């Protein structure tokens, strides 16, 4: 019940209500009640608070990884400009999961009001991951007569995996030689990758195997979803299996020796014409 003005609620003489510094918690139904000895009347209002998700440094991606370098014993500043409605609070997650909320002033590390992280007298031990967070964060608290405890929870929106490497057309390889197929993916949380071979077997860890023609399927998956990439592999060309050794022979002598070759084209064995290159000394 709002029967008089408060710090954020102003009750006007004509019965109007003003709410300053609107928050998400202010969203909901408001009922105005007018009452006198002859009866009462009510009017219901529904308030929706428009909110914009936070963005950092103008980037709308859920997670952005940046690499910065600094000179030893120098001072380094890393920007973290956060925007959103309502204005988000900025926090840095330091190594060893230490949470620093802006503003923070330490002897060597400072988090300014605008979110900029400043590290003074850079040391080699400062090489680590520093995470800037601008969440719609949640706190879980419990209190009784003997104490109070509070935990901070950060809700991160998942991002479906996206496979970045997509070859144009089938991949061709020479029979008997090694072949590399790439499947670089991004997402949040970090996707797990597995390959399905033409025979149907699944590779989820490094291991040796023979190359076969057919469709190779890469699947990147995380808690937010899955993305797949199909890479057709064709085998072509020839590989010398058994060649000729170096021979010493007198002049004007006929020479003959075997040369076994194989050729694969679309998975089928075909015969091929041998080509010889002779070098005389």
Short mmCIF file of the C-alpha atoms (twelve columns), coordinates in Angstrom:
data_MODEL
# 
_entry.id   MODEL 
# 
loop_
_atom_site.group_PDB 
_atom_site.id 
_atom_site.type_symbol 
_atom_site.label_atom_id 
_atom_site.label_alt_id 
_atom_site.label_comp_id 
_atom_site.label_asym_id 
_atom_site.label_seq_id 
_atom_site.Cartn_x 
_atom_site.Cartn_y 
_atom_site.Cartn_z 
_atom_site.pdbx_PDB_model_num 
ATOM 1   C CA . UNK A 1   0.000   0.000   0.000   1 
ATOM 2   C CA . UNK A 2   1.304   3.437   -0.937  1 
ATOM 3   C CA . UNK A 3   -0.660  5.926   1.162   1 
ATOM 4   C CA . UNK A 4   2.062   8.608   1.294   1 
ATOM 5   C CA . UNK A 5   5.160   9.650   -0.647  1 
ATOM 6   C CA . UNK A 6   8.429   7.685   -0.300  1 
ATOM 7   C CA . UNK A 7   11.967  8.115   -1.619  1 
ATOM 8   C CA . UNK A 8   10.999  6.911   -5.118  1 
ATOM 9   C CA . UNK A 9   7.190   7.152   -5.058  1 
ATOM 10  C CA . UNK A 10  5.517   10.580  -5.107  1 
ATOM 11  C CA . UNK A 11  1.794   10.633  -4.314  1 
ATOM 12  C CA . UNK A 12  0.228   13.792  -5.759  1 
ATOM 13  C CA . UNK A 13  -2.713  15.675  -4.281  1 
ATOM 14  C CA . UNK A 14  -4.942  14.697  -7.213  1 
ATOM 15  C CA . UNK A 15  -4.175  11.035  -6.589  1 
ATOM 16  C CA . UNK A 16  -1.595  10.546  -9.376  1 
ATOM 17  C CA . UNK A 17  1.487   8.454   -8.633  1 
ATOM 18  C CA . UNK A 18  5.010   9.203   -9.883  1 
ATOM 19  C CA . UNK A 19  7.815   6.615   -9.779  1 
ATOM 20  C CA . UNK A 20  11.396  7.843   -10.116 1 
ATOM 21  C CA . UNK A 21  14.415  5.799   -11.248 1 
ATOM 22  C CA . UNK A 22  12.240  2.973   -12.548 1 
ATOM 23  C CA . UNK A 23  13.665  -0.533  -12.011 1 
ATOM 24  C CA . UNK A 24  12.745  -3.948  -13.346 1 
ATOM 25  C CA . UNK A 25  11.270  -4.750  -9.945  1 
ATOM 26  C CA . UNK A 26  8.718   -1.956  -10.460 1 
ATOM 27  C CA . UNK A 27  7.052   -3.879  -13.284 1 
ATOM 28  C CA . UNK A 28  3.626   -5.285  -12.448 1 
ATOM 29  C CA . UNK A 29  0.038   -4.273  -11.680 1 
ATOM 30  C CA . UNK A 30  -0.849  -1.071  -9.827  1 
ATOM 31  C CA . UNK A 31  -4.375  -0.533  -8.528  1 
ATOM 32  C CA . UNK A 32  -5.699  2.895   -7.585  1 
ATOM 33  C CA . UNK A 33  -8.509  2.775   -4.996  1 
ATOM 34  C CA . UNK A 34  -10.825 5.742   -4.343  1 
ATOM 35  C CA . UNK A 35  -13.145 5.326   -1.358  1 
ATOM 36  C CA . UNK A 36  -15.752 7.424   0.509   1 
ATOM 37  C CA . UNK A 37  -18.855 6.708   2.644   1 
ATOM 38  C CA . UNK A 38  -20.852 6.176   -0.502  1 
ATOM 39  C CA . UNK A 39  -18.620 3.340   -1.764  1 
ATOM 40  C CA . UNK A 40  -15.388 2.833   -3.651  1 
ATOM 41  C CA . UNK A 41  -14.032 2.566   -7.180  1 
ATOM 42  C CA . UNK A 42  -10.823 1.043   -8.557  1 
ATOM 43  C CA . UNK A 43  -8.623  1.467   -11.607 1 
ATOM 44  C CA . UNK A 44  -5.993  -1.113  -12.591 1 
ATOM 45  C CA . UNK A 45  -2.767  -0.175  -14.385 1 
ATOM 46  C CA . UNK A 46  -0.147  -2.578  -15.720 1 
ATOM 47  C CA . UNK A 47  3.417   -1.285  -15.844 1 
ATOM 48  C CA . UNK A 48  5.944   -2.846  -18.245 1 
ATOM 49  C CA . UNK A 49  9.574   -1.841  -17.837 1 
ATOM 50  C CA . UNK A 50  11.547  -1.912  -21.083 1 
ATOM 51  C CA . UNK A 51  14.981  -3.464  -20.565 1 
ATOM 52  C CA . UNK A 52  17.998  -3.780  -22.845 1 
ATOM 53  C CA . UNK A 53  20.550  -6.561  -22.314 1 
ATOM 54  C CA . UNK A 54  24.040  -5.357  -21.381 1 
ATOM 55  C CA . UNK A 55  26.764  -4.981  -23.978 1 
ATOM 56  C CA . UNK A 56  30.479  -4.449  -23.339 1 
ATOM 57  C CA . UNK A 57  32.649  -2.137  -25.447 1 
ATOM 58  C CA . UNK A 58  29.881  -1.887  -28.042 1 
ATOM 59  C CA . UNK A 59  30.008  -5.626  -28.832 1 
ATOM 60  C CA . UNK A 60  26.708  -7.533  -28.743 1 
ATOM 61  C CA . UNK A 61  28.343  -10.977 -28.627 1 
ATOM 62  C CA . UNK A 62  27.767  -12.944 -25.439 1 
ATOM 63  C CA . UNK A 63  31.470  -13.568 -25.013 1 
ATOM 64  C CA . UNK A 64  34.459  -11.878 -26.668 1 
ATOM 65  C CA . UNK A 65  38.077  -12.975 -26.179 1 
ATOM 66  C CA . UNK A 66  40.774  -10.326 -26.553 1 
ATOM 67  C CA . UNK A 67  44.537  -10.680 -26.182 1 
ATOM 68  C CA . UNK A 68  46.452  -7.711  -24.802 1 
ATOM 69  C CA . UNK A 69  50.152  -7.299  -24.116 1 
ATOM 70  C CA . UNK A 70  52.038  -5.049  -21.729 1 
ATOM 71  C CA . UNK A 71  55.621  -4.102  -20.986 1 
ATOM 72  C CA . UNK A 72  57.105  -5.313  -17.737 1 
ATOM 73  C CA . UNK A 73  56.936  -2.757  -14.857 1 
ATOM 74  C CA . UNK A 74  54.597  -0.549  -16.889 1 
ATOM 75  C CA . UNK A 75  50.938  0.398   -16.240 1 
ATOM 76  C CA . UNK A 76  48.181  -1.248  -18.282 1 
ATOM 77  C CA . UNK A 77  44.553  -0.206  -18.630 1 
ATOM 78  C CA . UNK A 78  41.876  -2.511  -20.083 1 
ATOM 79  C CA . UNK A 79  38.530  -0.947  -20.962 1 
ATOM 80  C CA . UNK A 80  35.173  -2.450  -20.020 1 
ATOM 81  C CA . UNK A 81  32.449  0.004   -21.075 1 
ATOM 82  C CA . UNK A 82  29.074  -1.525  -20.283 1 
ATOM 83  C CA . UNK A 83  25.708  -0.263  -21.549 1 
ATOM 84  C CA . UNK A 84  22.180  -1.478  -20.934 1 
ATOM 85  C CA . UNK A 85  18.778  -0.733  -19.392 1 
ATOM 86  C CA . UNK A 86  18.816  -0.636  -16.452 1 
ATOM 87  C CA . UNK A 87  22.521  0.372   -16.266 1 
ATOM 88  C CA . UNK A 88  24.507  -2.794  -15.501 1 
ATOM 89  C CA . UNK A 89  27.002  -3.125  -12.707 1 
ATOM 90  C CA . UNK A 90  30.532  -3.954  -13.838 1 
ATOM 91  C CA . UNK A 91  32.629  -6.670  -12.269 1 
ATOM 92  C CA . UNK A 92  36.039  -8.151  -13.027 1 
ATOM 93  C CA . UNK A 93  36.744  -11.818 -12.336 1 
ATOM 94  C CA . UNK A 94  40.415  -12.046 -11.519 1 
ATOM 95  C CA . UNK A 95  42.667  -15.131 -11.401 1 
ATOM 96  C CA . UNK A 96  41.767  -17.536 -8.558  1 
ATOM 97  C CA . UNK A 97  38.092  -16.462 -8.970  1 
ATOM 98  C CA . UNK A 98  38.482  -13.189 -7.075  1 
ATOM 99  C CA . UNK A 99  35.526  -10.848 -7.800  1 
ATOM 100 C CA . UNK A 100 36.199  -7.100  -7.952  1 
ATOM 101 C CA . UNK A 101 33.177  -4.805  -8.337  1 
ATOM 102 C CA . UNK A 102 33.627  -1.299  -9.732  1 
ATOM 103 C CA . UNK A 103 34.834  0.886   -8.189  1 
ATOM 104 C CA . UNK A 104 37.722  -0.885  -6.458  1 
ATOM 105 C CA . UNK A 105 40.985  0.707   -5.335  1 
ATOM 106 C CA . UNK A 106 43.909  -1.532  -4.427  1 
ATOM 107 C CA . UNK A 107 47.620  -0.947  -4.047  1 
ATOM 108 C CA . UNK A 108 48.431  -2.304  -7.513  1 
ATOM 109 C CA . UNK A 109 45.048  -3.075  -9.092  1 
ATOM 110 C CA . UNK A 110 42.257  -0.532  -9.600  1 
ATOM 111 C CA . UNK A 111 38.796  -0.938  -11.124 1 
ATOM 112 C CA . UNK A 112 37.541  2.520   -12.092 1 
ATOM 113 C CA . UNK A 113 33.880  3.583   -11.948 1 
ATOM 114 C CA . UNK A 114 33.591  3.260   -15.739 1 
ATOM 115 C CA . UNK A 115 34.791  -0.362  -15.560 1 
ATOM 116 C CA . UNK A 116 38.373  0.154   -16.726 1 
ATOM 117 C CA . UNK A 117 40.815  -2.273  -15.114 1 
ATOM 118 C CA . UNK A 118 44.194  -0.767  -14.278 1 
ATOM 119 C CA . UNK A 119 47.218  -2.891  -13.355 1 
ATOM 120 C CA . UNK A 120 50.314  -1.109  -12.153 1 
ATOM 121 C CA . UNK A 121 53.887  -2.358  -12.137 1 
ATOM 122 C CA . UNK A 122 53.156  -5.252  -14.510 1 
ATOM 123 C CA . UNK A 123 54.819  -8.533  -13.530 1 
ATOM 124 C CA . UNK A 124 55.264  -11.822 -15.433 1 
ATOM 125 C CA . UNK A 125 52.930  -13.428 -12.876 1 
ATOM 126 C CA . UNK A 126 50.130  -11.150 -14.136 1 
ATOM 127 C CA . UNK A 127 49.882  -13.266 -17.285 1 
ATOM 128 C CA . UNK A 128 46.401  -14.761 -16.894 1 
ATOM 129 C CA . UNK A 129 42.761  -14.476 -17.905 1 
ATOM 130 C CA . UNK A 130 40.892  -11.393 -16.688 1 
ATOM 131 C CA . UNK A 131 37.132  -11.547 -17.304 1 
ATOM 132 C CA . UNK A 132 34.948  -8.446  -17.424 1 
ATOM 133 C CA . UNK A 133 31.295  -9.213  -16.594 1 
ATOM 134 C CA . UNK A 134 28.253  -6.950  -16.907 1 
ATOM 135 C CA . UNK A 135 25.339  -9.333  -15.765 1 
ATOM 136 C CA . UNK A 136 21.448  -9.123  -14.767 1 
ATOM 137 C CA . UNK A 137 23.168  -10.951 -11.776 1 
ATOM 138 C CA . UNK A 138 21.450  -12.641 -8.817  1 
ATOM 139 C CA . UNK A 139 22.331  -12.823 -5.142  1 
ATOM 140 C CA . UNK A 140 21.203  -15.615 -2.865  1 
ATOM 141 C CA . UNK A 141 21.176  -14.611 0.805   1 
ATOM 142 C CA . UNK A 142 20.309  -16.306 4.088   1 
ATOM 143 C CA . UNK A 143 20.021  -14.660 7.484   1 
ATOM 144 C CA . UNK A 144 19.207  -15.755 11.007  1 
ATOM 145 C CA . UNK A 145 19.919  -14.539 14.534  1 
ATOM 146 C CA . UNK A 146 23.538  -15.628 14.489  1 
ATOM 147 C CA . UNK A 147 24.704  -14.515 11.080  1 
ATOM 148 C CA . UNK A 148 24.277  -13.683 7.402   1 
ATOM 149 C CA . UNK A 149 25.629  -15.324 4.253   1 
ATOM 150 C CA . UNK A 150 25.398  -14.234 0.630   1 
ATOM 151 C CA . UNK A 151 26.326  -15.918 -2.654  1 
ATOM 152 C CA . UNK A 152 26.655  -14.288 -6.053  1 
ATOM 153 C CA . UNK A 153 25.199  -16.131 -9.042  1 
ATOM 154 C CA . UNK A 154 25.951  -15.107 -12.628 1 
ATOM 155 C CA . UNK A 155 23.561  -16.245 -15.335 1 
ATOM 156 C CA . UNK A 156 25.253  -16.571 -18.724 1 
ATOM 157 C CA . UNK A 157 23.153  -16.827 -21.876 1 
ATOM 158 C CA . UNK A 158 24.284  -19.817 -23.927 1 
ATOM 159 C CA . UNK A 159 25.340  -19.436 -27.570 1 
ATOM 160 C CA . UNK A 160 24.699  -22.241 -30.052 1 
ATOM 161 C CA . UNK A 161 27.897  -23.569 -31.672 1 
ATOM 162 C CA . UNK A 162 28.960  -22.020 -34.948 1 
ATOM 163 C CA . UNK A 163 31.435  -23.860 -37.190 1 
ATOM 164 C CA . UNK A 164 33.837  -21.325 -38.704 1 
ATOM 165 C CA . UNK A 165 35.693  -23.517 -41.216 1 
ATOM 166 C CA . UNK A 166 33.592  -24.540 -44.223 1 
ATOM 167 C CA . UNK A 167 35.464  -25.860 -47.290 1 
ATOM 168 C CA . UNK A 168 34.108  -25.119 -50.751 1 
ATOM 169 C CA . UNK A 169 33.359  -28.358 -52.569 1 
ATOM 170 C CA . UNK A 170 34.763  -31.851 -51.941 1 
ATOM 171 C CA . UNK A 171 38.216  -32.361 -50.451 1 
ATOM 172 C CA . UNK A 172 40.576  -34.407 -52.642 1 
ATOM 173 C CA . UNK A 173 43.483  -36.446 -51.380 1 
ATOM 174 C CA . UNK A 174 46.055  -38.838 -52.784 1 
ATOM 175 C CA . UNK A 175 45.559  -42.465 -51.878 1 
ATOM 176 C CA . UNK A 176 47.941  -43.665 -49.196 1 
ATOM 177 C CA . UNK A 177 48.844  -40.197 -47.957 1 
ATOM 178 C CA . UNK A 178 47.581  -38.331 -44.890 1 
ATOM 179 C CA . UNK A 179 44.767  -35.778 -45.106 1 
ATOM 180 C CA . UNK A 180 43.739  -33.026 -42.650 1 
ATOM 181 C CA . UNK A 181 40.120  -31.928 -42.196 1 
ATOM 182 C CA . UNK A 182 39.524  -28.842 -40.055 1 
ATOM 183 C CA . UNK A 183 36.518  -28.081 -37.848 1 
ATOM 184 C CA . UNK A 184 37.016  -24.868 -35.856 1 
ATOM 185 C CA . UNK A 185 33.939  -23.869 -33.833 1 
ATOM 186 C CA . UNK A 186 32.837  -21.208 -31.368 1 
ATOM 187 C CA . UNK A 187 30.018  -21.001 -28.841 1 
ATOM 188 C CA . UNK A 188 29.188  -20.603 -25.153 1 
ATOM 189 C CA . UNK A 189 29.869  -22.761 -23.277 1 
ATOM 190 C CA . UNK A 190 32.828  -24.003 -25.312 1 
ATOM 191 C CA . UNK A 191 31.576  -26.606 -27.813 1 
ATOM 192 C CA . UNK A 192 32.697  -30.223 -27.810 1 
ATOM 193 C CA . UNK A 193 33.635  -31.622 -31.219 1 
ATOM 194 C CA . UNK A 194 33.277  -35.132 -32.660 1 
ATOM 195 C CA . UNK A 195 33.816  -36.598 -36.151 1 
ATOM 196 C CA . UNK A 196 31.617  -39.271 -37.720 1 
ATOM 197 C CA . UNK A 197 33.509  -41.328 -40.325 1 
ATOM 198 C CA . UNK A 198 31.989  -42.681 -43.573 1 
ATOM 199 C CA . UNK A 199 31.681  -46.093 -41.968 1 
ATOM 200 C CA . UNK A 200 29.566  -44.686 -39.136 1 
ATOM 201 C CA . UNK A 201 32.133  -44.810 -36.332 1 
ATOM 202 C CA . UNK A 202 32.520  -41.711 -34.144 1 
ATOM 203 C CA . UNK A 203 35.847  -40.133 -33.136 1 
ATOM 204 C CA . UNK A 204 35.739  -38.004 -29.969 1 
ATOM 205 C CA . UNK A 205 39.433  -38.196 -29.089 1 
ATOM 206 C CA . UNK A 206 42.722  -38.333 -31.021 1 
ATOM 207 C CA . UNK A 207 43.501  -41.719 -32.588 1 
ATOM 208 C CA . UNK A 208 45.104  -43.165 -35.709 1 
ATOM 209 C CA . UNK A 209 43.077  -44.576 -38.546 1 
ATOM 210 C CA . UNK A 210 43.027  -45.192 -42.287 1 
ATOM 211 C CA . UNK A 211 41.590  -42.695 -44.707 1 
ATOM 212 C CA . UNK A 212 38.425  -43.672 -46.572 1 
ATOM 213 C CA . UNK A 213 36.436  -41.845 -49.205 1 
ATOM 214 C CA . UNK A 214 32.943  -40.644 -48.368 1 
ATOM 215 C CA . UNK A 215 31.261  -38.066 -46.162 1 
ATOM 216 C CA . UNK A 216 32.984  -36.975 -42.931 1 
ATOM 217 C CA . UNK A 217 30.609  -35.203 -40.524 1 
ATOM 218 C CA . UNK A 218 31.874  -32.835 -37.818 1 
ATOM 219 C CA . UNK A 219 29.431  -32.104 -34.983 1 
ATOM 220 C CA . UNK A 220 30.005  -29.291 -32.478 1 
ATOM 221 C CA . UNK A 221 27.597  -29.346 -29.533 1 
ATOM 222 C CA . UNK A 222 27.090  -27.668 -26.183 1 
ATOM 223 C CA . UNK A 223 24.198  -27.052 -23.794 1 
ATOM 224 C CA . UNK A 224 22.717  -24.423 -26.144 1 
ATOM 225 C CA . UNK A 225 22.489  -26.607 -29.254 1 
ATOM 226 C CA . UNK A 226 24.387  -28.345 -32.044 1 
ATOM 227 C CA . UNK A 227 25.881  -27.482 -35.419 1 
ATOM 228 C CA . UNK A 228 27.248  -29.880 -38.027 1 
ATOM 229 C CA . UNK A 229 29.479  -29.770 -41.085 1 
ATOM 230 C CA . UNK A 230 29.650  -32.438 -43.815 1 
ATOM 231 C CA . UNK A 231 32.930  -32.734 -45.739 1 
ATOM 232 C CA . UNK A 232 32.919  -35.060 -48.795 1 
ATOM 233 C CA . UNK A 233 36.324  -36.657 -49.367 1 
ATOM 234 C CA . UNK A 234 37.403  -37.952 -52.759 1 
ATOM 235 C CA . UNK A 235 40.595  -39.896 -53.451 1 
ATOM 236 C CA . UNK A 236 42.507  -39.445 -56.678 1 
ATOM 237 C CA . UNK A 237 46.006  -39.615 -58.063 1 
ATOM 238 C CA . UNK A 238 48.633  -42.331 -57.805 1 
ATOM 239 C CA . UNK A 239 51.143  -43.384 -55.221 1 
ATOM 240 C CA . UNK A 240 54.308  -45.304 -56.029 1 
ATOM 241 C CA . UNK A 241 54.242  -48.431 -53.887 1 
ATOM 242 C CA . UNK A 242 57.283  -50.287 -55.159 1 
ATOM 243 C CA . UNK A 243 59.797  -48.277 -57.168 1 
ATOM 244 C CA . UNK A 244 63.086  -49.016 -58.820 1 
ATOM 245 C CA . UNK A 245 66.396  -49.177 -56.931 1 
ATOM 246 C CA . UNK A 246 69.584  -47.650 -58.282 1 
ATOM 247 C CA . UNK A 247 71.079  -50.001 -60.872 1 
ATOM 248 C CA . UNK A 248 74.582  -50.200 -62.280 1 
ATOM 249 C CA . UNK A 249 74.652  -51.775 -65.728 1 
ATOM 250 C CA . UNK A 250 77.046  -51.831 -68.681 1 
ATOM 251 C CA . UNK A 251 76.107  -49.888 -71.825 1 
ATOM 252 C CA . UNK A 252 73.968  -51.344 -74.617 1 
ATOM 253 C CA . UNK A 253 72.095  -53.672 -72.246 1 
ATOM 254 C CA . UNK A 254 68.287  -53.908 -72.201 1 
ATOM 255 C CA . UNK A 255 66.725  -53.167 -68.823 1 
ATOM 256 C CA . UNK A 256 63.367  -54.307 -67.463 1 
ATOM 257 C CA . UNK A 257 61.960  -54.187 -63.937 1 
ATOM 258 C CA . UNK A 258 58.432  -53.995 -62.457 1 
ATOM 259 C CA . UNK A 259 56.722  -50.896 -61.127 1 
ATOM 260 C CA . UNK A 260 53.609  -51.627 -59.073 1 
ATOM 261 C CA . UNK A 261 51.187  -48.711 -58.800 1 
ATOM 262 C CA . UNK A 262 47.653  -48.168 -57.645 1 
ATOM 263 C CA . UNK A 263 45.094  -45.516 -58.461 1 
ATOM 264 C CA . UNK A 264 41.904  -44.708 -56.627 1 
ATOM 265 C CA . UNK A 265 39.143  -42.660 -58.118 1 
ATOM 266 C CA . UNK A 266 35.838  -42.288 -56.234 1 
ATOM 267 C CA . UNK A 267 36.727  -45.316 -54.147 1 
ATOM 268 C CA . UNK A 268 37.286  -47.705 -57.097 1 
ATOM 269 C CA . UNK A 269 40.552  -49.266 -58.182 1 
ATOM 270 C CA . UNK A 270 41.556  -48.442 -61.736 1 
ATOM 271 C CA . UNK A 271 44.604  -49.257 -63.808 1 
ATOM 272 C CA . UNK A 272 46.995  -46.496 -64.805 1 
ATOM 273 C CA . UNK A 273 49.772  -45.956 -67.301 1 
ATOM 274 C CA . UNK A 274 53.272  -45.952 -65.854 1 
ATOM 275 C CA . UNK A 275 55.623  -43.120 -66.684 1 
ATOM 276 C CA . UNK A 276 59.358  -43.611 -66.366 1 
ATOM 277 C CA . UNK A 277 62.025  -40.978 -65.945 1 
ATOM 278 C CA . UNK A 278 65.534  -42.241 -66.812 1 
ATOM 279 C CA . UNK A 279 68.715  -40.520 -65.690 1 
ATOM 280 C CA . UNK A 280 72.052  -41.508 -67.194 1 
ATOM 281 C CA . UNK A 281 75.451  -40.823 -65.734 1 
# 
